[in-house]
Coordinates of C-alpha atoms in Angstrom, one line a residue:
M1 CA 71.3 92.3 97.0
T2 CA 74.6 94.2 97.3
D3 CA 78.1 94.1 95.8
D4 CA 79.8 94.2 99.3
D5 CA 80.7 90.5 99.3
D6 CA 82.4 90.8 95.9
I7 CA 84.3 93.9 97.1
I8 CA 85.4 92.1 100.2
K9 CA 86.7 89.2 98.1
Q10 CA 88.6 91.6 95.9
T11 CA 90.1 93.2 99.0
T12 CA 91.2 89.8 100.4
K13 CA 92.7 88.9 97.0
L14 CA 94.5 92.3 96.9
L15 CA 95.9 91.8 100.4
V16 CA 97.3 88.3 99.4
V17 CA 98.9 89.7 96.3
G18 CA 100.3 92.7 98.2
N19 CA 101.9 90.5 100.9
T20 CA 103.3 88.2 98.2
L21 CA 104.8 91.1 96.3
Q22 CA 106.3 92.6 99.4
R23 CA 107.8 89.3 100.6
K24 CA 109.2 88.1 97.3
F25 CA 110.3 91.4 95.7
S26 CA 111.4 93.6 98.6
Y27 CA 115.0 93.8 97.2
C28 CA 114.0 94.8 93.7
S29 CA 114.4 98.3 92.3
R30 CA 111.7 100.8 92.6
E31 CA 111.0 100.5 88.8
V32 CA 110.5 96.8 89.1
K33 CA 108.2 97.1 92.1
M34 CA 106.1 99.7 90.3
E35 CA 105.7 97.4 87.3
L36 CA 104.7 94.6 89.6
F37 CA 102.2 96.8 91.3
R38 CA 100.7 97.8 88.0
S39 CA 100.6 94.2 86.8
H40 CA 99.1 92.7 90.0
C41 CA 97.2 95.5 91.7
Y42 CA 95.3 97.1 88.8
S43 CA 93.2 94.0 88.1
I44 CA 90.1 94.5 90.3
Y45 CA 87.7 92.3 88.4
C46 CA 84.1 93.5 87.7
N47 CA 84.6 96.7 89.6
S48 CA 82.8 98.6 86.8
L49 CA 79.7 96.6 87.6
W50 CA 79.5 97.5 91.3
S51 CA 76.5 99.7 91.9
R52 CA 75.1 98.8 95.3
Y53 CA 77.6 98.8 98.1
K54 CA 78.5 100.5 101.4
V55 CA 81.0 103.3 101.0
A56 CA 82.9 101.8 104.0
T57 CA 83.5 98.6 102.0
V58 CA 85.0 100.5 99.1
N59 CA 87.0 102.6 101.5
R60 CA 88.6 99.5 103.0
L61 CA 89.6 98.4 99.5
K62 CA 91.1 101.9 98.9
V63 CA 93.1 101.8 102.2
C64 CA 94.3 98.3 101.3
H65 CA 95.4 99.5 97.8
N66 CA 97.2 102.5 99.3
D67 CA 98.9 100.5 102.0
I68 CA 100.2 97.9 99.5
L69 CA 102.0 100.7 97.5
K70 CA 103.4 102.2 100.7
R71 CA 104.7 98.9 102.0
L72 CA 106.2 98.0 98.7
L73 CA 108.1 101.3 98.7
G74 CA 109.0 101.0 102.4
L75 CA 107.1 104.2 103.3
P76 CA 105.5 104.7 106.7
R77 CA 101.7 104.3 106.9
W78 CA 101.1 107.9 107.8
C79 CA 102.8 109.4 104.7
S80 CA 100.6 110.8 101.9
S81 CA 99.2 108.1 99.6
S82 CA 98.4 110.7 96.9
L83 CA 102.0 111.8 96.8
A84 CA 103.3 108.2 96.7
F85 CA 101.0 107.4 93.7
A86 CA 101.9 110.7 91.9
R87 CA 105.7 110.4 92.5
N88 CA 105.8 106.9 91.2
G89 CA 103.5 107.3 88.2
V90 CA 100.9 104.7 89.2
N91 CA 97.2 105.0 89.4
N92 CA 95.2 105.0 92.6
L93 CA 92.0 103.0 93.0
D94 CA 89.7 105.9 92.0
V95 CA 91.6 106.2 88.7
I96 CA 91.6 102.5 88.1
R97 CA 87.8 102.4 88.7
R98 CA 87.2 105.4 86.4
H99 CA 89.2 103.7 83.6
S100 CA 87.2 100.4 84.0
V101 CA 83.9 102.2 84.0
F102 CA 84.8 104.4 81.0
S103 CA 85.9 101.3 79.1
L104 CA 82.8 99.3 79.8
R105 CA 80.4 102.2 79.3
S106 CA 82.1 103.1 75.9
R107 CA 81.7 99.5 74.7
V108 CA 78.1 99.4 75.7
E109 CA 77.3 102.7 74.1
L110 CA 79.1 101.8 70.8
S111 CA 77.8 98.2 70.6
T112 CA 75.6 97.3 67.6
N113 CA 74.5 94.1 69.2
S114 CA 70.7 94.0 69.2
I115 CA 70.3 92.7 72.8
I116 CA 72.7 95.3 74.1
T117 CA 71.1 98.1 72.0
S118 CA 67.6 97.2 73.4
D119 CA 68.9 97.1 76.9
R120 CA 70.7 100.4 76.5
Q121 CA 67.5 102.0 75.4
S122 CA 65.5 100.7 78.3
S123 CA 64.6 102.9 81.3
A124 CA 66.3 100.3 83.6
Y125 CA 69.6 101.2 81.9
V126 CA 69.1 104.9 81.6
C127 CA 67.8 105.5 85.1
G128 CA 69.2 102.4 86.9
P129 CA 71.6 102.3 89.7
I130 CA 74.6 101.2 87.6
Q131 CA 74.2 104.2 85.3
Q132 CA 73.9 106.5 88.2
R133 CA 77.1 105.0 89.8
W134 CA 78.9 105.3 86.4
L135 CA 78.0 109.0 86.1
G136 CA 79.0 109.6 89.6
L137 CA 82.4 108.1 89.0
L138 CA 83.0 109.7 85.6
F139 CA 81.8 113.2 86.1
V140 CA 82.4 115.7 88.9
Q141 CA 79.1 117.2 90.1
N142 CA 79.4 120.7 91.4
V143 CA 76.7 121.4 93.9
G144 CA 75.7 124.9 94.7

């Protein structure tokens, strides 16, 4: 069982939202467009729970997220996405995912609920794929 289907659904949802924003708000100021982008394109539901997926599936979601920002700003596809995100003070998909993972992981780690506490202490949680994915997203591992 993988999370690819859910990621594809989120990609489709993001494309619909992006097209709607571009169509309805193309004449708004840059500030308004960025606020709309934050409001509508930061909500990628359950992304902190994704643990088994193909990298290509998430890369399609990233490209979609990048393209929406560039289209909203009227930038060509070939221009730097990183620069567009930095200059406009909005988060890219990697940052959004890290925030989501950090938020969920913090709530799980600090929870006093007996069910969550027992699950947190199990080897399935400590060594499981979701914990490995979380650690991979939150911490840079230097190899070598």
